[in-house]
XYZ file of C-alpha atoms in Angstrom:
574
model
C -15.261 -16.232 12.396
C -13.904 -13.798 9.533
C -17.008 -13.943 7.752
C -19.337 -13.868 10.808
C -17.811 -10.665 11.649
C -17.979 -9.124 7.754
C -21.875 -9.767 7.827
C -21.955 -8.369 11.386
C -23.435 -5.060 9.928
C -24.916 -4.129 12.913
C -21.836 -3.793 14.660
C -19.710 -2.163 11.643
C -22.871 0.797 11.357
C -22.655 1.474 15.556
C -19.143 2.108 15.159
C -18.977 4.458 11.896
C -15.295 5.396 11.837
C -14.101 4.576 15.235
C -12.052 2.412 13.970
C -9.753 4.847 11.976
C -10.047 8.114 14.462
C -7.174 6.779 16.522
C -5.078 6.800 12.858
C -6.326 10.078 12.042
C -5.737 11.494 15.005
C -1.946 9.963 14.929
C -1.304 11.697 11.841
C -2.218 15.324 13.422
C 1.189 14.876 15.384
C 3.663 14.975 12.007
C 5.814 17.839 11.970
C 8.587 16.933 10.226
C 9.816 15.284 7.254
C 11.239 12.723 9.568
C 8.370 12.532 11.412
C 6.124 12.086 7.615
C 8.546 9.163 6.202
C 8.067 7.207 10.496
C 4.521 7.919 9.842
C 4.577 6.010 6.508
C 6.889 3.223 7.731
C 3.718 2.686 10.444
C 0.924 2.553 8.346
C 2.920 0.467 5.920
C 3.495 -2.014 9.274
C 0.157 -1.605 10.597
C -1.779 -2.789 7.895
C -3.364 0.365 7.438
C -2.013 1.779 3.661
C 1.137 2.025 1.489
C 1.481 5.921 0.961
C 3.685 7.378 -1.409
C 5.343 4.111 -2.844
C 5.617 0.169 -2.143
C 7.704 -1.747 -0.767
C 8.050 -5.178 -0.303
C 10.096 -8.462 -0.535
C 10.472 -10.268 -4.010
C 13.210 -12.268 -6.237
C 16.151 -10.930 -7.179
C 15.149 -11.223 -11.336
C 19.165 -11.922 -12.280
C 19.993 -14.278 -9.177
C 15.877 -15.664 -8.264
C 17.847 -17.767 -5.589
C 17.933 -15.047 -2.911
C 14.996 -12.298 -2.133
C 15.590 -8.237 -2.328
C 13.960 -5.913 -0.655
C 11.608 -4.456 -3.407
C 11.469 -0.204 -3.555
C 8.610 0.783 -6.316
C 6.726 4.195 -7.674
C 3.173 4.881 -5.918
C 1.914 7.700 -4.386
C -1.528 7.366 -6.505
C -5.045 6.137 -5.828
C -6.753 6.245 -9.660
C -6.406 3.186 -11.618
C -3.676 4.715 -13.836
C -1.718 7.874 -14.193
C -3.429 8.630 -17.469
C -6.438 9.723 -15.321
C -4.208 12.536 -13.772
C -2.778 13.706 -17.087
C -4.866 13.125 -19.694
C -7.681 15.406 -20.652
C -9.979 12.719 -22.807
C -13.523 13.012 -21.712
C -13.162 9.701 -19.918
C -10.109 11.225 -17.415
C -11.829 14.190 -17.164
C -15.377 12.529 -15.978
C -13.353 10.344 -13.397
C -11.118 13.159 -11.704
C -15.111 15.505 -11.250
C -15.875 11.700 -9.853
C -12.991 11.581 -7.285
C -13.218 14.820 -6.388
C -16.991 14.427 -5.402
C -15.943 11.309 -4.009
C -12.756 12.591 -1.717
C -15.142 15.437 -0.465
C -17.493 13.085 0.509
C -15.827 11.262 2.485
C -13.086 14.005 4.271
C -16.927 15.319 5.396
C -18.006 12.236 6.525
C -14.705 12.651 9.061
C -15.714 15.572 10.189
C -14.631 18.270 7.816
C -16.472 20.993 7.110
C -17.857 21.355 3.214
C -14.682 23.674 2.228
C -12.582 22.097 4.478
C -13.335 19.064 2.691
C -12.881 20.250 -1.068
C -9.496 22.452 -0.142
C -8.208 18.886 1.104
C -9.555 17.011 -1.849
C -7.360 19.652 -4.402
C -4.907 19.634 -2.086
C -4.472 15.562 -2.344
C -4.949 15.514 -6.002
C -2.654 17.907 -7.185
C -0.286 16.028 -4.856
C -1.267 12.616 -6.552
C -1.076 14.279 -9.743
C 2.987 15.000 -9.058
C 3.224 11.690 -8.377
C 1.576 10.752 -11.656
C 3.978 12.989 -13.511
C 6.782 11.154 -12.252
C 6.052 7.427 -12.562
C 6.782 5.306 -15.717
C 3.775 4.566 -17.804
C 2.376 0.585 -17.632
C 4.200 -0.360 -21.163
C 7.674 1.706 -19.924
C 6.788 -0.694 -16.716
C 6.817 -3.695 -19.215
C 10.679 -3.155 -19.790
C 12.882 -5.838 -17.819
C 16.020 -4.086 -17.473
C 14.532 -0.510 -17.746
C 12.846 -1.190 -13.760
C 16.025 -3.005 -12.901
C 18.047 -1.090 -10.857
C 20.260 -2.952 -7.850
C 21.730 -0.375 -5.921
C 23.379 -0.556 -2.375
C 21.536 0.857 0.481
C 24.380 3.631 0.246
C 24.025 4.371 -3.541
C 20.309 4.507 -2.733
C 20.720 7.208 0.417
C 22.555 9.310 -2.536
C 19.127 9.316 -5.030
C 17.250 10.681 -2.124
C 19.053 12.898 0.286
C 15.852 13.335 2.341
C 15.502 9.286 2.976
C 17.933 7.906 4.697
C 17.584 4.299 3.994
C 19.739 2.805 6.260
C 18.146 4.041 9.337
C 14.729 4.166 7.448
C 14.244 0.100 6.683
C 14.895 -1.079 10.089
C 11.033 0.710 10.568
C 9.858 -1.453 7.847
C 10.662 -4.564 9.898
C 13.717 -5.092 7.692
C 17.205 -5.566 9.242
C 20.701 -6.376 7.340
C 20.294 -5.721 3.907
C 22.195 -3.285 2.414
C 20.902 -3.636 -1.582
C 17.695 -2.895 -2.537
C 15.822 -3.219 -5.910
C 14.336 0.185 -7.047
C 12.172 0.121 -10.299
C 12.314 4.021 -11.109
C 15.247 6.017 -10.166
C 13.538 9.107 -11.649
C 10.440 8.855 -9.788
C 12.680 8.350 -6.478
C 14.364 11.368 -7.424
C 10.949 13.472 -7.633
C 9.854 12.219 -4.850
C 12.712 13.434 -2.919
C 12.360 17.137 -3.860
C 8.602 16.908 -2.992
C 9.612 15.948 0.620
C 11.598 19.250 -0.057
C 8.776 21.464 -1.244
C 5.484 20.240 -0.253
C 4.435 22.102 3.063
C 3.435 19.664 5.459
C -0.103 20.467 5.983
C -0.133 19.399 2.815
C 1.506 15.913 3.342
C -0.883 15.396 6.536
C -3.867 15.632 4.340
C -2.939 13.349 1.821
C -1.818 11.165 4.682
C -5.542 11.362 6.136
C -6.597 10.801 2.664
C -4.904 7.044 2.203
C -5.959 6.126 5.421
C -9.840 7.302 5.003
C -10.245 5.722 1.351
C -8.129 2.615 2.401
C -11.262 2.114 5.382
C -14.077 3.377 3.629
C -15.338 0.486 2.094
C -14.957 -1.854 5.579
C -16.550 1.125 7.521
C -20.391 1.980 7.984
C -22.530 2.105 5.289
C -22.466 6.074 4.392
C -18.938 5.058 3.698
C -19.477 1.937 1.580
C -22.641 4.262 -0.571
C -19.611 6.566 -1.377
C -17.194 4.201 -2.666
C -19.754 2.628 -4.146
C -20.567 5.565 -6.042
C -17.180 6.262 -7.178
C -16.957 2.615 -8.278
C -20.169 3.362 -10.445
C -18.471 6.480 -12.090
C -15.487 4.318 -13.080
C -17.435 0.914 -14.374
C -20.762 1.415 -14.966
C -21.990 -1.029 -12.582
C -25.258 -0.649 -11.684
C -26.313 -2.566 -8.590
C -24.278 -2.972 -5.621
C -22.837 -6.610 -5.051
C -24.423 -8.121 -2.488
C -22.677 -8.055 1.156
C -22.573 -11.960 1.231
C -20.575 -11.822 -1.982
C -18.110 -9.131 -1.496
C -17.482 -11.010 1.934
C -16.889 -14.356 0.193
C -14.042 -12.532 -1.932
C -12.790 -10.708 1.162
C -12.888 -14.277 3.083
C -10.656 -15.760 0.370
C -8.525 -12.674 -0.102
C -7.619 -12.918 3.736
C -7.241 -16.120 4.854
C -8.060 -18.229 1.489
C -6.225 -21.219 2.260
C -8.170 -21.917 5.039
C -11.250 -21.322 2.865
C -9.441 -23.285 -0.344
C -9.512 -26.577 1.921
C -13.224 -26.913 2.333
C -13.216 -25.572 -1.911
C -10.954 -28.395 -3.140
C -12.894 -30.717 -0.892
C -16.228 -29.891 -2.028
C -15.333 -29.229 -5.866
C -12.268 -30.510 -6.576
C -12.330 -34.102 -7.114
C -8.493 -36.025 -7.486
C -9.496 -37.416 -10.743
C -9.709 -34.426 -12.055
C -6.293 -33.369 -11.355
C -4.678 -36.978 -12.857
C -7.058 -35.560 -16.364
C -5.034 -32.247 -15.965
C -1.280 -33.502 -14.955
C -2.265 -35.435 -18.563
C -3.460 -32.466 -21.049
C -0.351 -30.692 -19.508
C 2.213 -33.111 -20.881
C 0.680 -33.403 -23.962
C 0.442 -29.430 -24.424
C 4.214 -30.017 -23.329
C 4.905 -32.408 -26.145
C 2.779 -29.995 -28.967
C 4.620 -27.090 -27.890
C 7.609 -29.337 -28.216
C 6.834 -30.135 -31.458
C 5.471 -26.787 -32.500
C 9.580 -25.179 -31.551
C 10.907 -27.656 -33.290
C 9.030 -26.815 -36.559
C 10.065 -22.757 -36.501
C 11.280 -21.700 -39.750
C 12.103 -18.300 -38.263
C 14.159 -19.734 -35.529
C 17.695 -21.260 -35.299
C 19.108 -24.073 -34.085
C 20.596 -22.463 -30.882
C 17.843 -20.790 -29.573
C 15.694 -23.694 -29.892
C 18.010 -25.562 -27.964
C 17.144 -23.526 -25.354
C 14.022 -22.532 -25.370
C 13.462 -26.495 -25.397
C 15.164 -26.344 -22.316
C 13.459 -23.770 -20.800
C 9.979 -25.949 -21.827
C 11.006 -29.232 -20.355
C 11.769 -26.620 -17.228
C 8.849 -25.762 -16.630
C 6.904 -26.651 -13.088
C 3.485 -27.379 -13.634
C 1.218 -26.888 -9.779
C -2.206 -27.953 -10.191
C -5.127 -27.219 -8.017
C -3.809 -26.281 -4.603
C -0.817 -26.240 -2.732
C 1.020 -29.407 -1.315
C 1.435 -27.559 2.282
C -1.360 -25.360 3.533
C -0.849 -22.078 5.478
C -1.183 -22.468 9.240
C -2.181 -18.624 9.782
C -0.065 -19.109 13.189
C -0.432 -15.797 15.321
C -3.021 -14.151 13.196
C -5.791 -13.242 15.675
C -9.687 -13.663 14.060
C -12.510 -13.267 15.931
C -16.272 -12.896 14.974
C -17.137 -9.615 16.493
C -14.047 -7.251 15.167
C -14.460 -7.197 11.561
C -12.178 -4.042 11.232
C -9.694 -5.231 14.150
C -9.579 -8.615 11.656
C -8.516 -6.720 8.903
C -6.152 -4.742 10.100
C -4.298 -8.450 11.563
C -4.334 -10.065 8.476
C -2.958 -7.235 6.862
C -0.078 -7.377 9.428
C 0.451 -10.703 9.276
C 0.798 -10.615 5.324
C 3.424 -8.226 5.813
C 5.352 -9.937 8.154
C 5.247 -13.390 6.386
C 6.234 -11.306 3.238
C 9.153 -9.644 4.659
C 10.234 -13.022 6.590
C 10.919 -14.188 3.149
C 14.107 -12.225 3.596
C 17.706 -14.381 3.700
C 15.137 -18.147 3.456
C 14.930 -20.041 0.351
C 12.071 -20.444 -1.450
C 9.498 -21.983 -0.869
C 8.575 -24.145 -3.952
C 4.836 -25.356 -2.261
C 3.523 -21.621 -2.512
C 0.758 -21.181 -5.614
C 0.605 -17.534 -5.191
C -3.231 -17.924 -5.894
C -5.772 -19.646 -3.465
C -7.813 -22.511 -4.709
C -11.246 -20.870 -5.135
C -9.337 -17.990 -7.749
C -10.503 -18.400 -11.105
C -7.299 -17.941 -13.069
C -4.086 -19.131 -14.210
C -0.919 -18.133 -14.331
C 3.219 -18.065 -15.352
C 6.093 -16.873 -13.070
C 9.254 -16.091 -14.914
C 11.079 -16.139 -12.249
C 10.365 -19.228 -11.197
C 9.435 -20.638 -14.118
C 6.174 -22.036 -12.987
C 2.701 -22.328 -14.011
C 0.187 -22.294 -11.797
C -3.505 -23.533 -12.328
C -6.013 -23.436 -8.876
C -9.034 -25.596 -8.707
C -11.001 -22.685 -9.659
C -10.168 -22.563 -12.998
C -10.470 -26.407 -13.576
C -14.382 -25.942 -13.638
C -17.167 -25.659 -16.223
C -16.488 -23.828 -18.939
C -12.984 -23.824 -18.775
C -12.970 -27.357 -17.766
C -15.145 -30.414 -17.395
C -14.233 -34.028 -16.600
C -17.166 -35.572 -18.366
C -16.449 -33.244 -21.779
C -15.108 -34.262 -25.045
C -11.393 -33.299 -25.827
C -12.147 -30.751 -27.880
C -14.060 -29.172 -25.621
C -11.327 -29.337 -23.066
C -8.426 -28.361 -25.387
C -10.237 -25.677 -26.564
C -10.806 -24.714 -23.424
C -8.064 -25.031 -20.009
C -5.966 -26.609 -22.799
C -6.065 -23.210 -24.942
C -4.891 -22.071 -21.010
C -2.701 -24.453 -20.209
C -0.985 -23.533 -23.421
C -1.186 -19.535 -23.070
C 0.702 -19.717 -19.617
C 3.301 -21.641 -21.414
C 3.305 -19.328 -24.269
C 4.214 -16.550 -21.269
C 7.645 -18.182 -21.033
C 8.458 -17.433 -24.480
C 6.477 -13.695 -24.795
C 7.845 -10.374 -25.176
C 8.900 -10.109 -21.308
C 8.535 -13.895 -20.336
C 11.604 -14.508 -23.452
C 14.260 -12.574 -21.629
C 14.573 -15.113 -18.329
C 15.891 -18.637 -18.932
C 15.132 -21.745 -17.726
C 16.194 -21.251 -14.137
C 13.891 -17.711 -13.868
C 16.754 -15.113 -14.344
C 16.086 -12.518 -16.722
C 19.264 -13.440 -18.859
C 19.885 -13.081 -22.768
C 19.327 -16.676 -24.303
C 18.507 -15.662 -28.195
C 20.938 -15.197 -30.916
C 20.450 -11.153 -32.207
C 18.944 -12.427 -35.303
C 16.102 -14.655 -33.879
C 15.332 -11.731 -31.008
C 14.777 -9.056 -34.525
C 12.903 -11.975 -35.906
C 10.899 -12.384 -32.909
C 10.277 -8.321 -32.370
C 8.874 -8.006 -36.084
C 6.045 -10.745 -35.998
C 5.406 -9.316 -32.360
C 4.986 -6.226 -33.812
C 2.623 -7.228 -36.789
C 0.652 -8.731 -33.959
C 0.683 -5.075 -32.188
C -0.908 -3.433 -34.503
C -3.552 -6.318 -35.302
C -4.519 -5.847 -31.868
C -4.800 -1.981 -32.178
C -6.361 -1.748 -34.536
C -9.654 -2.756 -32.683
C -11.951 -0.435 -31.291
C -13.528 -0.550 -27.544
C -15.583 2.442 -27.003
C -16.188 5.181 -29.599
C -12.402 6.281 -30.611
C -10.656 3.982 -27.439
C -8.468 1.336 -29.293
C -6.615 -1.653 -27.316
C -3.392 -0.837 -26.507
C -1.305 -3.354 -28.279
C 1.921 -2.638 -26.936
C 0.371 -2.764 -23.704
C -1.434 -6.148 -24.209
C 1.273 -7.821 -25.818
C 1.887 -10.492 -23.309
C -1.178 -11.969 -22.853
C -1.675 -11.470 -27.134
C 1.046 -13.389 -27.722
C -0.494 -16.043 -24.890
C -3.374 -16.288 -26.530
C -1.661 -16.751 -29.725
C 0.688 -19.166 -28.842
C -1.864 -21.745 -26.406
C -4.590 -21.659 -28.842
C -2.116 -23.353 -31.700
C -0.049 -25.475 -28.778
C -4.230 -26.820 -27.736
C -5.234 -27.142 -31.109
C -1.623 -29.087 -31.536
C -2.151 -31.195 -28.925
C -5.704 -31.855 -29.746
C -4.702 -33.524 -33.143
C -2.938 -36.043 -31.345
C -6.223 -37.180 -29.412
C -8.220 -39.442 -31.093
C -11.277 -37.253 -31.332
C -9.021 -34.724 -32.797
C -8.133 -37.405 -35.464
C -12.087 -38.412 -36.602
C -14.646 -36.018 -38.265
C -17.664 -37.285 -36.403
C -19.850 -34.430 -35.533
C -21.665 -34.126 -31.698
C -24.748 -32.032 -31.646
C -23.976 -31.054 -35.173
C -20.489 -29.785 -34.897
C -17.102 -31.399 -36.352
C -14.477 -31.811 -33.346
C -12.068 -28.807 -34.879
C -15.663 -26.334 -34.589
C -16.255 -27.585 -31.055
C -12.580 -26.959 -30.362
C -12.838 -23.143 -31.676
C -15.950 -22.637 -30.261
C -15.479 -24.182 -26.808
C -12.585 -20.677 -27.384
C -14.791 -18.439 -28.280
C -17.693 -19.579 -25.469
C -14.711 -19.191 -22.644
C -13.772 -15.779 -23.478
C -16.982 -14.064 -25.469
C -18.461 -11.464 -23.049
C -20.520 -8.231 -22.485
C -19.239 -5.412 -20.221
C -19.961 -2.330 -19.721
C -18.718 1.039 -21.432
C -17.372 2.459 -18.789
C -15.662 -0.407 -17.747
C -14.079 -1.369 -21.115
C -12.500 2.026 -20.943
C -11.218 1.805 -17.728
C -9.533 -1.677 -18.222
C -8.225 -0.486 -21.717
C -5.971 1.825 -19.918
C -5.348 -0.385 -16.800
C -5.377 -4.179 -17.735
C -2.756 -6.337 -19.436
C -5.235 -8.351 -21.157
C -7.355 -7.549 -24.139
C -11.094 -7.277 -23.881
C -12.677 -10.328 -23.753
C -14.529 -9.805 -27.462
C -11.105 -9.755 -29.083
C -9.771 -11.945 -27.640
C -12.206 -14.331 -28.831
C -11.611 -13.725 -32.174
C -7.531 -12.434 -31.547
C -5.814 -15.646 -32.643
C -8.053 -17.268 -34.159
C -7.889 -15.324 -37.749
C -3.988 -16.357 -37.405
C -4.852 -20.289 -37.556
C -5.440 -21.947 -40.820
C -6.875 -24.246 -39.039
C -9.640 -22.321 -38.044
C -10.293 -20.962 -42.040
C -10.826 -24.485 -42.779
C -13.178 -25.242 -39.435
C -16.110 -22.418 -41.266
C -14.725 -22.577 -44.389
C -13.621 -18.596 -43.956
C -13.321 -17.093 -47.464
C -12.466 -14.152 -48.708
C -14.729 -11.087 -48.056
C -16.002 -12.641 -44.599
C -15.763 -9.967 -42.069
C -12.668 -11.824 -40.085
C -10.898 -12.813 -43.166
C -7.120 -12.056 -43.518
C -4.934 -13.004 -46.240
C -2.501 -16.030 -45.670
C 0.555 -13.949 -46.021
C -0.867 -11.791 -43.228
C -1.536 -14.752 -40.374
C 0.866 -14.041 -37.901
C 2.997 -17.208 -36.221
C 5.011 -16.856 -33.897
C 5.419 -20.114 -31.519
C-alpha cells in the first residue's frame, strides 16, 4: 500500500501543496517566543521537520544501561556548515544554488518574486548564525567534548528563554529531569537569537523547514526544484527513476516489513552459517594480531582482548520483526503516509525512555547495503544486503570472500579499537581502558596515518580530510590485515595455486580493490569530502594496502612504483 500510493503520481500532481497549506498556514499564528519554541515542539511531533536543533532518545555513553533524552546543534539545511562560512568556489556555487533553489520554491507557495528572495536571505543569514555556532564534524568526533549531562534545571540556566521543564512534556517526554546536550555553546547562541531575531523572521524560516522538508513528496514542480538543487550539489545528471526513489523510501519507512520478503527471496540460511564462520575466524586473527603488538603492553591488551571476545556479532536480519502496530498506511495518501510513519518513528523512539534495551534491534533493515559497529553496545551489525555479490558470494573462493565482507567484517571490528571506538570498553561506556603510554603510542601512528590520508587529492586543490576520516582509515587499516590474517589460516590461503591466472594473496587484494574502486562525480567528491566520514572510494582502495607487506610481495612492489613506500614508513597499528 506504501508504494502503491508513492507511484500514485496522479494523485500527488492534483493536490500540489495541499498537503502542507494547513502547516503553513499554522505557522502565520506565532507571535511569541513561546508561541515559536510550541510551534517547534509540533512539527518535531507531527512528523513534519526538526527546526532549530534535534532531539531525540539515545544511550547514556558512560552508563549505556539506561536511555537520555538526547539535546543536539541544528538549525541548518546545507550538508555542512562550511557551506555557510567558507568562501571556496565550491561554497560559494552552492549558497547562488540554494538561494535559486529557496526562491523557487517560497514562489511556488505563493510568494511573490521579491517576496520570495527577501525570505530566502532572510532564512540564510538565519541558518548562517546557526552555522557560526555549531562545532565543526572533527570537534563533533570528540567523546567527552559533546558530553555534557546536565539536569533539566542546570539546562533551564544555559538558556533562559527555554524553559525545559515545561518545554519536554510537548515533546512527548515526561519525568526526566537530565538531559544530554552535545554543545553548550551553540545552546547558548541559540538562546540570544530567540532574544534578537524579530519574529517575522523566525516565521519564515519556520515556513522554510516545512516547504523544503515536503518538496520532494509534493507535485512535480516541486520535485524539478529539488532536483535541481541536488544537481548543483552532485553532479548528477539524470533524475532517478520514481520506481527507485520509492523502493528506498519503501525501505526507509517501513523496511522491516519490506526486509521479510528481501531475506526470503535473497538471503538463503546457508549463507548466514558461511558468515557466523568467517566472523570467528576474523575473531581469532584479530586475536592473534593484539597479541603480537610490539607497541602495546600487557595491560591494555588484556583488555582490549576483552573487549574483542565482547563483541556481538547480528547477521542478516533481526531475530524479532517490527509489528508497525498503529501506524496507519493506505494506498491513496502518499503524503498522509508519510507524515504517520514519521510519527510513529518518533513515538517508538521516545518510548525507549525508562525500558531496557532491546538487544534484537539491527538499527539497519535487511535490504541496506552496509555494515556497521556500535560502541555503545558493542555490536556489529551486518544486513543481508551486504552479504551479496561483490562483497560476498557463497559459491566464491576464500580469498575472494576475505578480501571482500571479510576485509568488512574486520573493519567494523577495527571500529572498536579506532580513534573514538578506543575510548568505550567492553560493556559500551566511553571509559578510559589504556595505560597513558599505549594511548601516546596509539595517537602517533594514528597520526602518521592522518597525514597519509591527506595528503591525497580529490578535486583540483580539495584534499581528504584525514582527521576527519580517521575512523573509518583506521577500519580499513585494521580489517584488511585482520582478513588477510584470517585468510592465511584457510587452506587456500596456505597453497600458491593460481585461478584464472592469479595467486590466492592477488585475488585477496584485488577482490579489495574491485569492492571499493569507483567513479563519481566532481561535484560530488567535493561535497562528501566535507560531509562524509569515509574516504573516497579511490583511496580507499589503495589506503591500506601500501601499509601491508603482504601486499609488496603479492606484485612484487619495488621501489620507484608509483604506490611504493619505504618499510620504515608502513603504518601498523592493530
Amino acid at each position: 500500500d506504501f508504494y502503491t500510493a508513492a507511484m500514485d503520481s496522479a494523485t500527488i500532481e492534483k493536490l500540489g501543496y495541499t498537503p502542507i497549506k494547513a502547516d503553513l498556514e499554522k505557522i502565520k499564528q506565532v507571535n511569541s517566543v513561546q508561541a515559536l519554541l510550541d510551534q517547534i515542539a509540533y512539527m518535531r511531533t507531527s512528523g513534519i521537520a526538526s527546526p532549530m536543533f534535534g532531539l531525540g532518545i539515545g544511550q547514556d555513553r558512560k552508563n549505556v544501561t539506561k536511555y537520555l533524552v538526547n539535546i543536539s546543534q541544528g538549525g541548518t539545511s546545507l550538508g555542512d556548515r562550511d557551506y555557510y562560512l567558507r568562501d571556496d568556489p565550491q561554497s560559494v556555487k552552492i549558497r547562488a544554488a540554494y538561494n535559486t533553489y529557496m526562491v523557487k520554491l517560497f514562489s511556488l507557495v505563493g510568494y511573490s518574486e521579491a517576496e520570495a528572495q527577501q525570505k530566502a536571505t532572510t532564512v540564510f543569514n538565519l541558518e548562517k548564525q546557526f552555522a557560526t555556532a555549531q562545532m565543526s564534524r572533527i570537534e563533533m568526533r570528540d567523546q567527552y567534548k559533546t558530553y555534557n549531562k546536565l539536569t533539566v534545571a542546570e539546562f533551564n540556566k544555559v538558556t533562559p528563554s527555554i524553559n525545559w521543564t515545561t518545554y519536554l512534556p510537548k515533546f512527548k517526554i515526561k519525568g526526566q529531569d537530565t538531559v544530554l546536550v552535545n554543545s553548550l555553546s551553540f545552546f547558548k547562541t541559540l538562546d540570544g537569537m530567540l532574544a534578537t531575531v524579530p519574529m517575522a523572521d523566525w516565521k519564515s524560516y519556520l515556513e522554510w523547514n516545512v516547504i523544503r522538508g515536503a518538496a520532494g513528496n509534493l507535485s512535480s514542480p516541486f520535485v524539478k526544484a529539488s532536483f535541481a538543487f541536488t544537481q548543483a550539489q552532485t553532479g548528477q545528471k539524470v533524475q532517478t527513476p520514481r520506481w527507485q526513489t520509492m523502493s528506498s523510501l519503501t525501505d526507509r519507512t517501513i523496511g522491516e516489513l519490506l526486509g521479510q520478503l528481501y531475506v526470503a527471496k535473497y538471503f538463503k540460511p546457508d549463507a548466514k552459517v558461511r558468515m557466523d564462520a568467517m566472523i570467528e575466524n576474523l575473531r581469532k586473527a584479530f586475536e592473534i594480531r593484539i597479541n603480537g603488538l610490539e607497541w602495546m603492553s600487557a595491560a591494555t591488551k588484556k583488555s582490549a582482548l576483552e573487549k574483542l571476545r565482547a563483541f556481538t556479532p547480528k547477521v542478516g536480519y533481526t531475530t524479532k520483526w517490527r509489528n508497525y502496530d498503529g501506524l496507519v498506511i493506505k494506498n491513496n495518501t502518499y503524503f498522509d503516509n508519510l507524515r504517520n510513519a514519521s510519527v510513529w518513528a518518533y513515538n517508538e523512539n521516545v518510548n525507549q525512555l525508562g525500558k531496557p534495551r532491546d538487544k534484537t534491534r539491527f538499527g539497519m533493515t535487511p535490504p541496506t547495503v552496509n555494515a556497521s559497529y556500535s560502541p555503545t553496545s558493542n555490536e556489529i551489525v551486518f544486513p543481508a544486503g551486504i552479504l551479496q555479490f561483490p562483497f560476498f558470494d557463497p559459491n566464491a573462493d576464500d580469498a575472494v570472500n576475505y578480501g571482500g565482507i571479510g576485509a568488512v567484517i574486520g573493519h567494523e571490528m577495527s571500529h572498536g579499537f579506532d580513534d573514538t571506538g578506543s575510548q568505550y570498553d567492553k560493556d559500551g561506556n566511553l571509559k578510559n581502558w589504556w595505560t597513558d603510554e599505549d594511548r601516546a603510542k596509539f595517537n602517533e601512528k594514528t597520526k602518521a596515518l592522518g597525514d597519509q590520508f591527506s595528503a591525497y587529492t580529490v578535486v583540483d586543490t580539495i584534499h581528504v580530510l584525514g582527521k576527519l576520516t580517521m575512523g573509518e582509515n583506521i577500519g580499513d587499516l585494521g580489517g584488511l590485515n585482520a582478513a588477510y590474517t584470517a585468510f592465511k589460516m584457510t587452506n587456500q590461503g596456505q597453497s600458491n595455486e593460481k585461478i584464472d591466472g592469479f595467486t590466492p594473496d592477488q585475488r585477496f587484494f584485488l577482490s579489495w580493490a574491485q569492492v571499493w574502486r569507483g567513479n563519481i562525480l566532481p561535484e560530488a567528491a567535493a561535497q562528501l569530502i566535507k560531509t562524509d566520514s569515509h574516504s573516497p572510494g579511490p583511496y580507499r582502495t589503495i589506503g591500506a594496502p601500501v601499509n601491508m607487506d603482504a601486499w609488496y610481495k603479492a606484485f612484487d612492489i619495488q621501489p620507484g612504483d608509483k604506490l611504493y613506500k619505504k618499510p620504515e614508513d608502513r603504518i601498523r597499528i592493530w
